[in-house]
mmCIF file of C-alpha atoms and ligand atoms in Angstrom:
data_model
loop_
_atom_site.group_PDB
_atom_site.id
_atom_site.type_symbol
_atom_site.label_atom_id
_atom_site.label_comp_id
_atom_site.label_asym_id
_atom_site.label_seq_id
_atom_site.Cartn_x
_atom_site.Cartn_y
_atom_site.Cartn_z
ATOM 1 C CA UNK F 1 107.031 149.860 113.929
ATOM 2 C CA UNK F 2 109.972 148.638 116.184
ATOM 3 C CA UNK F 3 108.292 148.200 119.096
ATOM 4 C CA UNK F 4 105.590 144.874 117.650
ATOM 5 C CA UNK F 5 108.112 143.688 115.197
ATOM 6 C CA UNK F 6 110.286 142.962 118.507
ATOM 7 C CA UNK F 7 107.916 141.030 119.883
ATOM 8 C CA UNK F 8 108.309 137.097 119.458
ATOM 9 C CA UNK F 9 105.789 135.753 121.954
ATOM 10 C CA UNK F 10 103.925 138.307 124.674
ATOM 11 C CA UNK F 11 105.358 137.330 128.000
ATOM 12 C CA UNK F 12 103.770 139.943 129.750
ATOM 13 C CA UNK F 13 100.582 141.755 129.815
ATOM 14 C CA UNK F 14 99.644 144.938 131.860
ATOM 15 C CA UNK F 15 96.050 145.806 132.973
ATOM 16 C CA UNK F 16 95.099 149.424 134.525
ATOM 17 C CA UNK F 17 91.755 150.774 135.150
ATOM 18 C CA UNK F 18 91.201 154.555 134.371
ATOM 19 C CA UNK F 19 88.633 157.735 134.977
ATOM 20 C CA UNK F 20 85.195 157.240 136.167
ATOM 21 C CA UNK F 21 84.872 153.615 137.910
ATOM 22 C CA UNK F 22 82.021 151.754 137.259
ATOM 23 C CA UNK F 23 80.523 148.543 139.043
ATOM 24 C CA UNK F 24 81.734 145.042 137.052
ATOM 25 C CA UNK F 25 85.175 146.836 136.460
ATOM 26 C CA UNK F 26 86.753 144.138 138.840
ATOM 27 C CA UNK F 27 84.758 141.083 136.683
ATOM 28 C CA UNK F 28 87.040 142.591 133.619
ATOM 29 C CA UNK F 29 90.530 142.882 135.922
ATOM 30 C CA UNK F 30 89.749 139.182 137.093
ATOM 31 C CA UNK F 31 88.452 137.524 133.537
ATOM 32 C CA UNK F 32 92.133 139.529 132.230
ATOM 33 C CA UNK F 33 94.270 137.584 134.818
ATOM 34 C CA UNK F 34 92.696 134.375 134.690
ATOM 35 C CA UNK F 35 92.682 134.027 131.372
ATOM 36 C CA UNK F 36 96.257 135.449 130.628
ATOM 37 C CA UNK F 37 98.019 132.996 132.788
ATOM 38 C CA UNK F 38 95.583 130.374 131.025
ATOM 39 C CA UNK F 39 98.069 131.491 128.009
ATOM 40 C CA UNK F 40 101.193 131.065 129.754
ATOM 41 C CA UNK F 41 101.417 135.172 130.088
ATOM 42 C CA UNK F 42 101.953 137.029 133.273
ATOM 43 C CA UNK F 43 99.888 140.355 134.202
ATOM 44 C CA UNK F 44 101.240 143.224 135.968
ATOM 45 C CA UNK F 45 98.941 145.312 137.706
ATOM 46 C CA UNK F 46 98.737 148.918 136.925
ATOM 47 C CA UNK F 47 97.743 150.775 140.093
ATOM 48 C CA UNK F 48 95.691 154.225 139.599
ATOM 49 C CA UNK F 49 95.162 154.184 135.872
ATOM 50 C CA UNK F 50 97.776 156.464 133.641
ATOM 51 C CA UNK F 51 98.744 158.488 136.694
ATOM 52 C CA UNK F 52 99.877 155.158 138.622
ATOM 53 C CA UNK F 53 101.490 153.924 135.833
ATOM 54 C CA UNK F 54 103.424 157.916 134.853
ATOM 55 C CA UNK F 55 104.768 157.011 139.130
ATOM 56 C CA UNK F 56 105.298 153.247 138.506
ATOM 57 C CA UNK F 57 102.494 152.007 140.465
ATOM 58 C CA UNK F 58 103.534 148.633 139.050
ATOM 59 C CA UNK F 59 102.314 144.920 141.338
ATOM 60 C CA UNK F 60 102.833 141.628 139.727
ATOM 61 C CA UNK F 61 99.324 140.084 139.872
ATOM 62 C CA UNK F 62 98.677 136.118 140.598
ATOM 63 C CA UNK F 63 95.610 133.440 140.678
ATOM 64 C CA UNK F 64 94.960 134.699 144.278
ATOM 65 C CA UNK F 65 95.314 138.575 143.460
ATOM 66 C CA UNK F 66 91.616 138.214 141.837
ATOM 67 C CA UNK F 67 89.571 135.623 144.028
ATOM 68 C CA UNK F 68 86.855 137.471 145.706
ATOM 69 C CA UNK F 69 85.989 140.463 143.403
ATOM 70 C CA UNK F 70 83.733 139.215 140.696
ATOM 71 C CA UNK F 71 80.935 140.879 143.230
ATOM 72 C CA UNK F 72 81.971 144.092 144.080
ATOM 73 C CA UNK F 73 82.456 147.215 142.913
ATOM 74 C CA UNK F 74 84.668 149.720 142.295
ATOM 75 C CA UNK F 75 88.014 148.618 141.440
ATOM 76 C CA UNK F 76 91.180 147.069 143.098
ATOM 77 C CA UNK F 77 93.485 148.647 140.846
ATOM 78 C CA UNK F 78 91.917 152.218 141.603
ATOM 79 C CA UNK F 79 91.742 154.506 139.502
ATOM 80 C CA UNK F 80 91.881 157.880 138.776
ATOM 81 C CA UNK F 81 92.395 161.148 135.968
ATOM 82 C CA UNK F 82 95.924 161.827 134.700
ATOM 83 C CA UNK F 83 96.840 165.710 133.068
ATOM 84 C CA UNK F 84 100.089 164.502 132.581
ATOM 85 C CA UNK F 85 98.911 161.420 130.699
ATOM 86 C CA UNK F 86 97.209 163.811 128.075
ATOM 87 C CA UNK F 87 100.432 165.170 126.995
ATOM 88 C CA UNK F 88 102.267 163.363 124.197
ATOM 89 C CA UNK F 89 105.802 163.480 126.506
ATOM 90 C CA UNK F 90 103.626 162.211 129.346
ATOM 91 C CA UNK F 91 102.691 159.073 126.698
ATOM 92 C CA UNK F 92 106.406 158.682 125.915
ATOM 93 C CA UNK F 93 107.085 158.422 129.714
ATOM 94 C CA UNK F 94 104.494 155.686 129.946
ATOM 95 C CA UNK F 95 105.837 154.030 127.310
ATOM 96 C CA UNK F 96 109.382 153.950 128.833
ATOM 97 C CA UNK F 97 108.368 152.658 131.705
ATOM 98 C CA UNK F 98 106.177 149.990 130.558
ATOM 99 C CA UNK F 99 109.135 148.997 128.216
ATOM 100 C CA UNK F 100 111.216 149.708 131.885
ATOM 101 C CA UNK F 101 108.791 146.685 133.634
ATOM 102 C CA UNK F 102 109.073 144.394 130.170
ATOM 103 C CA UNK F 103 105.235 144.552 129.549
ATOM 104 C CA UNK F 104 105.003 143.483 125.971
ATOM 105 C CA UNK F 105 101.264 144.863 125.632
ATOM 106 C CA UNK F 106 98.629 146.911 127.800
ATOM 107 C CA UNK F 107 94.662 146.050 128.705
ATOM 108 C CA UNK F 108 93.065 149.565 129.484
ATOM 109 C CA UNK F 109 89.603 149.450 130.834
ATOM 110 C CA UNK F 110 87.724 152.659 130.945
ATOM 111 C CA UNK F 111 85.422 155.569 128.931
ATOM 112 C CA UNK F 112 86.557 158.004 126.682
ATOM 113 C CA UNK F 113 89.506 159.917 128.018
ATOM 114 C CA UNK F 114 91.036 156.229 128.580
ATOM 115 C CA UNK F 115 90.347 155.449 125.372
ATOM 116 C CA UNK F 116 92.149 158.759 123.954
ATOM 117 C CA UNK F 117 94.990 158.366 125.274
ATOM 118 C CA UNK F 118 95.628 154.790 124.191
ATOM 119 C CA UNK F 119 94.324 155.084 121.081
ATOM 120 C CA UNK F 120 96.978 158.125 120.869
ATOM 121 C CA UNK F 121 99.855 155.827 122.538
ATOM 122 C CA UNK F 122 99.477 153.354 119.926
ATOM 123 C CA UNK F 123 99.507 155.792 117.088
ATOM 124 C CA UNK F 124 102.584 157.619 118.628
ATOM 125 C CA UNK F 125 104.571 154.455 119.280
ATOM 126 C CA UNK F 126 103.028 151.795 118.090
ATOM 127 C CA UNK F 127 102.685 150.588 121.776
ATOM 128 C CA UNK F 128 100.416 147.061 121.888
ATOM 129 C CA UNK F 129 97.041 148.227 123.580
ATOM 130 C CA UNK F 130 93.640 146.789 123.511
ATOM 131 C CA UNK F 131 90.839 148.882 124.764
ATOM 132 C CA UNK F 132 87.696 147.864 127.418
ATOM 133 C CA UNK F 133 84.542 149.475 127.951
ATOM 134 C CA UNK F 134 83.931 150.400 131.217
ATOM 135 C CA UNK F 135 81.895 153.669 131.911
ATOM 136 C CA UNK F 136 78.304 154.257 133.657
ATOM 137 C CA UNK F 137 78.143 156.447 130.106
ATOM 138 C CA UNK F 138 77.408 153.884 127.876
ATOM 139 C CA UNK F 139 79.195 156.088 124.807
ATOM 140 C CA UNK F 140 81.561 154.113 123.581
ATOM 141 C CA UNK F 141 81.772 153.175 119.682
ATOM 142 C CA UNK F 142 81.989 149.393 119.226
ATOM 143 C CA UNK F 143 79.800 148.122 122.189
ATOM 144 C CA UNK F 144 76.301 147.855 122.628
ATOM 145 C CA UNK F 145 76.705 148.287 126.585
ATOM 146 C CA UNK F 146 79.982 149.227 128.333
ATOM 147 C CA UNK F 147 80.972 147.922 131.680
ATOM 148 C CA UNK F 148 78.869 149.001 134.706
ATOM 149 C CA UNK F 149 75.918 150.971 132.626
ATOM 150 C CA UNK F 150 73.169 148.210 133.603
ATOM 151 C CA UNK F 151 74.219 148.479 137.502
ATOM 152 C CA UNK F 152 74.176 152.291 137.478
ATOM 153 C CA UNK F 153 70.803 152.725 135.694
ATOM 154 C CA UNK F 154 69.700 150.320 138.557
ATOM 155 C CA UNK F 155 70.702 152.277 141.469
ATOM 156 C CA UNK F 156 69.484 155.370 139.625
ATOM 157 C CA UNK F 157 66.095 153.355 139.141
ATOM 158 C CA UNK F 158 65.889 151.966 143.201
ATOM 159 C CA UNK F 159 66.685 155.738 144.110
ATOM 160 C CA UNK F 160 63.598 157.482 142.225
ATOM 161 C CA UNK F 161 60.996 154.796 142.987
ATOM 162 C CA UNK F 162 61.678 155.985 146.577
ATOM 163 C CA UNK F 163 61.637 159.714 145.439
ATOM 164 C CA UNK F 164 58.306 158.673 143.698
ATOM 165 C CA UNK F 165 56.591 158.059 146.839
ATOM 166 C CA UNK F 166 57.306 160.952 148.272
ATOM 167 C CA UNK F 167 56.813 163.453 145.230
ATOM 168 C CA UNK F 168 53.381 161.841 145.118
ATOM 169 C CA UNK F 169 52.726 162.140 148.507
ATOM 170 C CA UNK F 170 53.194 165.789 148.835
ATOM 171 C CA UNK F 171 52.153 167.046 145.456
ATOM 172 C CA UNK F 172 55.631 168.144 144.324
ATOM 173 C CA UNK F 173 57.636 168.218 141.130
ATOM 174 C CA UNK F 174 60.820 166.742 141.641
ATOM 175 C CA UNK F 175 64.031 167.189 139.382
ATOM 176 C CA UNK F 176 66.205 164.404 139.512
ATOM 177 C CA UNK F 177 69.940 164.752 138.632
ATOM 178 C CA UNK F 178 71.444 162.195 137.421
ATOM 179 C CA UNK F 179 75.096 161.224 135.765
ATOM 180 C CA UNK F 180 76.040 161.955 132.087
ATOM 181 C CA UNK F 181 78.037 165.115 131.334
ATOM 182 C CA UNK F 182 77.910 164.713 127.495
ATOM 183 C CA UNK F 183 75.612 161.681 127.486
ATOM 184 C CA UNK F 184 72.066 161.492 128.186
ATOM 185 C CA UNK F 185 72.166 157.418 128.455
ATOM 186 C CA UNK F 186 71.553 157.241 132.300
ATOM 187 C CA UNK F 187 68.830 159.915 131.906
ATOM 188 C CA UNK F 188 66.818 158.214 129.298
ATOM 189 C CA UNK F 189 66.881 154.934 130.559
ATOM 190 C CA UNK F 190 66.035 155.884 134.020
ATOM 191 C CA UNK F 191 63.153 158.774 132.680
ATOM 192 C CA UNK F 192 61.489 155.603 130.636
ATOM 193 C CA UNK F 193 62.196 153.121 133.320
ATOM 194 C CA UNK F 194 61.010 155.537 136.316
ATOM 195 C CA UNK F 195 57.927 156.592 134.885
ATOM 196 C CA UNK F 196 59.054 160.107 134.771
ATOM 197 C CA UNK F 197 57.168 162.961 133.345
ATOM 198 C CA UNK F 198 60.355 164.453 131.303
ATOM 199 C CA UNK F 199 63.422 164.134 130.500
ATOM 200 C CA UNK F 200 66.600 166.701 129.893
ATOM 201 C CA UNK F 201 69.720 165.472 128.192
ATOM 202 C CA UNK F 202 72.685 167.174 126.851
ATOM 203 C CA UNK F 203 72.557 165.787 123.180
ATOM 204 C CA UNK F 204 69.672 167.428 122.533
ATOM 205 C CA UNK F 205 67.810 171.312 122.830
ATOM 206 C CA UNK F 206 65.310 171.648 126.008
ATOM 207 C CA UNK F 207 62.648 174.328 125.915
ATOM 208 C CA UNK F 208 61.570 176.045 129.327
ATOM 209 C CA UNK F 209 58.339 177.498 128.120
ATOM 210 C CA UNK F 210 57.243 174.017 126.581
ATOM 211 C CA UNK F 211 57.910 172.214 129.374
ATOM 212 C CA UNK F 212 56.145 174.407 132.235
ATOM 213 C CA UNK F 213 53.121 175.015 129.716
ATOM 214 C CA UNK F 214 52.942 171.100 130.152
ATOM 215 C CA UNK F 215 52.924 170.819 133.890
ATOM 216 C CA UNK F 216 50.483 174.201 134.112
ATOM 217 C CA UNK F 217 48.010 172.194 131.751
ATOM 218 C CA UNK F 218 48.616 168.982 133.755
ATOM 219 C CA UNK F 219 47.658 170.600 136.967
ATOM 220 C CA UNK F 220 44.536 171.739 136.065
ATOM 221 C CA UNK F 221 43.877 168.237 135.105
ATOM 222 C CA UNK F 222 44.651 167.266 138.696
ATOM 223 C CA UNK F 223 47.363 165.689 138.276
ATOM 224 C CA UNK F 224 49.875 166.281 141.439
ATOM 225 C CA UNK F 225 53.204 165.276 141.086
ATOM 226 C CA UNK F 226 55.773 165.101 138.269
ATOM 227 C CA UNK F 227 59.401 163.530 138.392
ATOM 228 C CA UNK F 228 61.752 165.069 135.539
ATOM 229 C CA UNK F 229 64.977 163.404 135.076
ATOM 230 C CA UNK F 230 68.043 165.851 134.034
ATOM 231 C CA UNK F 231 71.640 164.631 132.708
ATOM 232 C CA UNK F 232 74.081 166.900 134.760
ATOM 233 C CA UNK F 233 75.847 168.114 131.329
ATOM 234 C CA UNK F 234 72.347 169.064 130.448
ATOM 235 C CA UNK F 235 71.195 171.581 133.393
ATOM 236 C CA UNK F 236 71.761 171.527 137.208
ATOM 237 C CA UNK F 237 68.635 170.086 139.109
ATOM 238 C CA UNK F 238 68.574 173.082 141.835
ATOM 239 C CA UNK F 239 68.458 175.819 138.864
ATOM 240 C CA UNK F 240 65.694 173.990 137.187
ATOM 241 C CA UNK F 241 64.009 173.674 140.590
ATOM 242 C CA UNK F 242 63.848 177.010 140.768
ATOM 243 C CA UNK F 243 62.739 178.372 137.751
ATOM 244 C CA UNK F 244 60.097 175.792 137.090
ATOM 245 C CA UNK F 245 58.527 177.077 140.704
ATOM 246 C CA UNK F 246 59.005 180.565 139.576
ATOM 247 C CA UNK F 247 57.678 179.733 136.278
ATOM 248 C CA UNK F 248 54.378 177.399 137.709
ATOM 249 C CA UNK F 249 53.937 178.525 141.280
ATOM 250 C CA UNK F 250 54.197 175.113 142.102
ATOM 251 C CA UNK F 251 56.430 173.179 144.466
ATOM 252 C CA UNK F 252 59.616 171.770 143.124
ATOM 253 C CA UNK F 253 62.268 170.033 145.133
ATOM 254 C CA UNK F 254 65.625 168.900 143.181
ATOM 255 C CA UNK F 255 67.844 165.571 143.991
ATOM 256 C CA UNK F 256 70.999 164.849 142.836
ATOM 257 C CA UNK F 257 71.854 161.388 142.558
ATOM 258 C CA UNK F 258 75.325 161.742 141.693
ATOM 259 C CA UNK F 259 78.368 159.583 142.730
ATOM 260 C CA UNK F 260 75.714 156.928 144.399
ATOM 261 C CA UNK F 261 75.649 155.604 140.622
ATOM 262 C CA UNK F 262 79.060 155.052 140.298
ATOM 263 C CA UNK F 263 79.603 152.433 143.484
ATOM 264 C CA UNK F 264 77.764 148.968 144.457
ATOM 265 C CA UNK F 265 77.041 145.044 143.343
ATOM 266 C CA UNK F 266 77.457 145.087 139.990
ATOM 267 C CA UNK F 267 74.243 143.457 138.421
ATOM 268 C CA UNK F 268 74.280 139.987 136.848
ATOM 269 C CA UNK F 269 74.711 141.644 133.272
ATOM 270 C CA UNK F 270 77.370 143.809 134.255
ATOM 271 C CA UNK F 271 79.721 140.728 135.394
ATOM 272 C CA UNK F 272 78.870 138.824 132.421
ATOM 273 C CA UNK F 273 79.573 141.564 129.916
ATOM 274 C CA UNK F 274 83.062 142.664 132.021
ATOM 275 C CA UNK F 275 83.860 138.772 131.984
ATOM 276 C CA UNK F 276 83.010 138.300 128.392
ATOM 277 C CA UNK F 277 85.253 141.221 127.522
ATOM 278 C CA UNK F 278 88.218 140.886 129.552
ATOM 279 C CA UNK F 279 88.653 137.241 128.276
ATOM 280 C CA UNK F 280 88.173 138.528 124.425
ATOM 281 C CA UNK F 281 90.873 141.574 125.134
ATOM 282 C CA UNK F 282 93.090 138.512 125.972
ATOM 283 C CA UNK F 283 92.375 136.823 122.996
ATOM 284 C CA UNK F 284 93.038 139.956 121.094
ATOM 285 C CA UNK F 285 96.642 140.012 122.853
ATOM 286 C CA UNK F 286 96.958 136.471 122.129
ATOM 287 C CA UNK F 287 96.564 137.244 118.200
ATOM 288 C CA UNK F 288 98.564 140.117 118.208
ATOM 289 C CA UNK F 289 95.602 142.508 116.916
ATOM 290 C CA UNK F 290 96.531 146.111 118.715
ATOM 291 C CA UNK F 291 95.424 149.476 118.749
ATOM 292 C CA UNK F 292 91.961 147.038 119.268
ATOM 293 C CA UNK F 293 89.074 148.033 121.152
ATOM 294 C CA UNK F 294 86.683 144.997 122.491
ATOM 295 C CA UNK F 295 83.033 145.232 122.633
ATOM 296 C CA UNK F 296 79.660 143.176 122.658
ATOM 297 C CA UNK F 297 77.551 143.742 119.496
ATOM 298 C CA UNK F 298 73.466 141.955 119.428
ATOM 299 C CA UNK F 299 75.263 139.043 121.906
ATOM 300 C CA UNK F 300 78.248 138.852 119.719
ATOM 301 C CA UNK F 301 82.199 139.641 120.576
ATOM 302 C CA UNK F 302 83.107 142.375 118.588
ATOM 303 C CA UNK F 303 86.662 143.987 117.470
ATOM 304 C CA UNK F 304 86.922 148.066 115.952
ATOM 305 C CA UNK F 305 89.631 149.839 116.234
ATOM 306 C CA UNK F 306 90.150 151.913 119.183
ATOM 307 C CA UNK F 307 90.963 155.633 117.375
ATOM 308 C CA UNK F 308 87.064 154.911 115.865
ATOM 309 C CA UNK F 309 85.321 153.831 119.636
ATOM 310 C CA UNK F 310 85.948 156.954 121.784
ATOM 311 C CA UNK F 311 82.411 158.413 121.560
ATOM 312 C CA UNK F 312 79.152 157.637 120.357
ATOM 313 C CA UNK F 313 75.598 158.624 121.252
ATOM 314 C CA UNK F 314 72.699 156.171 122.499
ATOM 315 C CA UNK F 315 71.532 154.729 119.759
ATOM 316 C CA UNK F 316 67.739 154.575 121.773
ATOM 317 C CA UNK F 317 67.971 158.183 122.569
ATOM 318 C CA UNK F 318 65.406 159.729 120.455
ATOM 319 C CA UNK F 319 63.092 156.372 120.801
ATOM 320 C CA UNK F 320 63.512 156.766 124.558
ATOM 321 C CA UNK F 321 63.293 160.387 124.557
ATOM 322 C CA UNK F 322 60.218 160.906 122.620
ATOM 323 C CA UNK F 323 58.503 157.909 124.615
ATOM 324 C CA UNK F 324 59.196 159.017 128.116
ATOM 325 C CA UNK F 325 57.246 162.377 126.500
ATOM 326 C CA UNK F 326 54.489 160.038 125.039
ATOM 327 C CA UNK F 327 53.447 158.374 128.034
ATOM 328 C CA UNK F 328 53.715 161.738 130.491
HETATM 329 O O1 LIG Z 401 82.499 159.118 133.080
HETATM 330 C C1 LIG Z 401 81.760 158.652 134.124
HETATM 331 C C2 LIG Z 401 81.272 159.780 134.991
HETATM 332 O O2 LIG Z 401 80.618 159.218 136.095
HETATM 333 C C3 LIG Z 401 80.367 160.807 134.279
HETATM 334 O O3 LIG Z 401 79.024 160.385 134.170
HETATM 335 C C4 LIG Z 401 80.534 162.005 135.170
HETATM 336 O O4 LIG Z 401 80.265 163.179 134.451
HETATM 337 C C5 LIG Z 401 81.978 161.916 135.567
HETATM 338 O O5 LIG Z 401 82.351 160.564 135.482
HETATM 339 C C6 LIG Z 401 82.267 162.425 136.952
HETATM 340 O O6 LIG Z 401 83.638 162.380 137.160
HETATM 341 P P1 LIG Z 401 84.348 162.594 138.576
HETATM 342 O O7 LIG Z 401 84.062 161.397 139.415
HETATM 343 O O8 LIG Z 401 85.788 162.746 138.242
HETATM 344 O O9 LIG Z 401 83.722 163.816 139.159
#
């Protein structure tokens, strides 16, 4: 309990982005800033998530430091995966040093494995931390969308329109990779929003036989082309390729979409959700209410805390699932 109890007023706040980056992360670093020295507090910036922070990555942030980067994606504090984060001595370190650069509380923004290890750092030591969504996965407890899910599903969506044209041009089935190693978000909402035939995710059982029965059937109702959208934690898009042609004796051609998702203009919706919850993570600080993580709930700020927001799955997934199957 020392650490809070210490704390008279927060002078200072520090904000790092961590893991996968995803577009509207800069909205969040730049709504955090803003609206910290709006409360008389400064912000460090935490360069390269956890592992920046483990190597005191440490820049004093100002006004300036954020003009520019509502619009673009990525993030200026980079980021990146940290082993030595996941260790309990390698939490102990980062506390040190945060203690080290007098940073009375810490703004993480990022998925699950960000979430982990704060919510673990705060139950360790009692270190301030408030939590942001911000993952292409949308699988965070707590949040209706996290922080660069519209953008990615967009960029999936402008990608297969153009593999539409083609697949139907040339009488092909087309397999269509895209992000989502445990969650079959992306994949669902790009399946429905696509048009395609079928859809593969991760959360739930696929069946082969079932699935190539379909597209046999199909083809001898002349229908020509078929677009099937896979998660990558469900199958990879070149095996499927091949056994469907093996299994059909008709042409299949596989596309992985992969890091494309992850990078460009974050959509309108993706700023205003990042700016929305940076400035209610400051708030949070503001109060005092730690081991926090923020989120957006039917249009409304919401608060759980962070140990119960590391994972969740889609709550659309069967609806989606079972209507991109419907309307094949
Ligand atoms: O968590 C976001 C994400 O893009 C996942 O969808 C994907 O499985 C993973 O990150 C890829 O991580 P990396 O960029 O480290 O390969």
């Amino acid at each position: 309990m020392g650490l809070l109890s210490g704390i008279s007023k927060i002078k200072k706040i520090g904000i790092l982005t961590s893991g996968g980056d995803g577009p509207g992360m800069n909205a969040a670093v730049r709504a955090v800033v803003r609206c910290a020295f709006k409360n008389d507090m400064e912000v460090d910036g935490i360069m390269r998530g956890y592992a920046g922070l483990l190597k005191e990555e440490i820049v004093p942030l100002n006004h300036r430091s954020v003009s520019n980067i509502i619009n673009r994606g990525g993030t200026i504090l980079k980021t990146a995966r940290s082993k030595e984060f996941s260790t309990d001595e390698g939490k102990a370190k980062a506390v040190e040093i945060l203690k080290k650069h007098k940073i009375d509380a810490l703004i993480v923004i990022g998925g699950d494995g960000t979430y982990r290890g704060a919510s673990r750092m705060y139950e360790l030591f009692n270190y301030p931390v408030v939590g942001v969504p911000g993952t292409i996965d949308n699988d965070l407890n707590g949040t209706d969308e996290t922080i660069g899910c519209y953008t990615a599903v967009n960029t999936a969506l402008d990608a297969i329109d153009k593999i539409r044209d083609t697949a139907h041009s040339m009488e092909r089935i087309f397999i269509i990779e895209v992000m989502g190693n445990k969650s079959g978000y992306i994949a669902v909402e790009v399946a429905l929003g696509a048009g395609a035939e079928d859809v593969i995710v991760p959360e739930r059982p696929f069946d082969y036989e079932k699935m190539c029965h379909d597209i046999k059937e199909g083809n001898k109702r002349g229908k020509i082309s078929w677009m099937i959208v896979v998660a990558e934690g469900a199958g990879k898009a070149h095996e499927i390729a091949k056994t469907i042609t093996t299994m059909t004796n008709l042409e299949s051609r596989f596309v992985v979409l992969g890091h494309v998702q992850r990078g460009g203009t974050p959509s309108g919706q993706d700023r205003i959700l990042a700016t929305r919850l940076g400035a209610a993570a400051v708030q949070l600080i503001k109060e005092k209410k730690f081991g926090k993580a923020v989120g957006i709930v039917q249009d409304e700020i919401n608060v759980i805390d962070l140990k119960d927001a590391t994972s969740k799955e889609f709550k659309h997934l069967d609806e989606f699932y079972r209507l991109v199957k419907t309307l094949t």
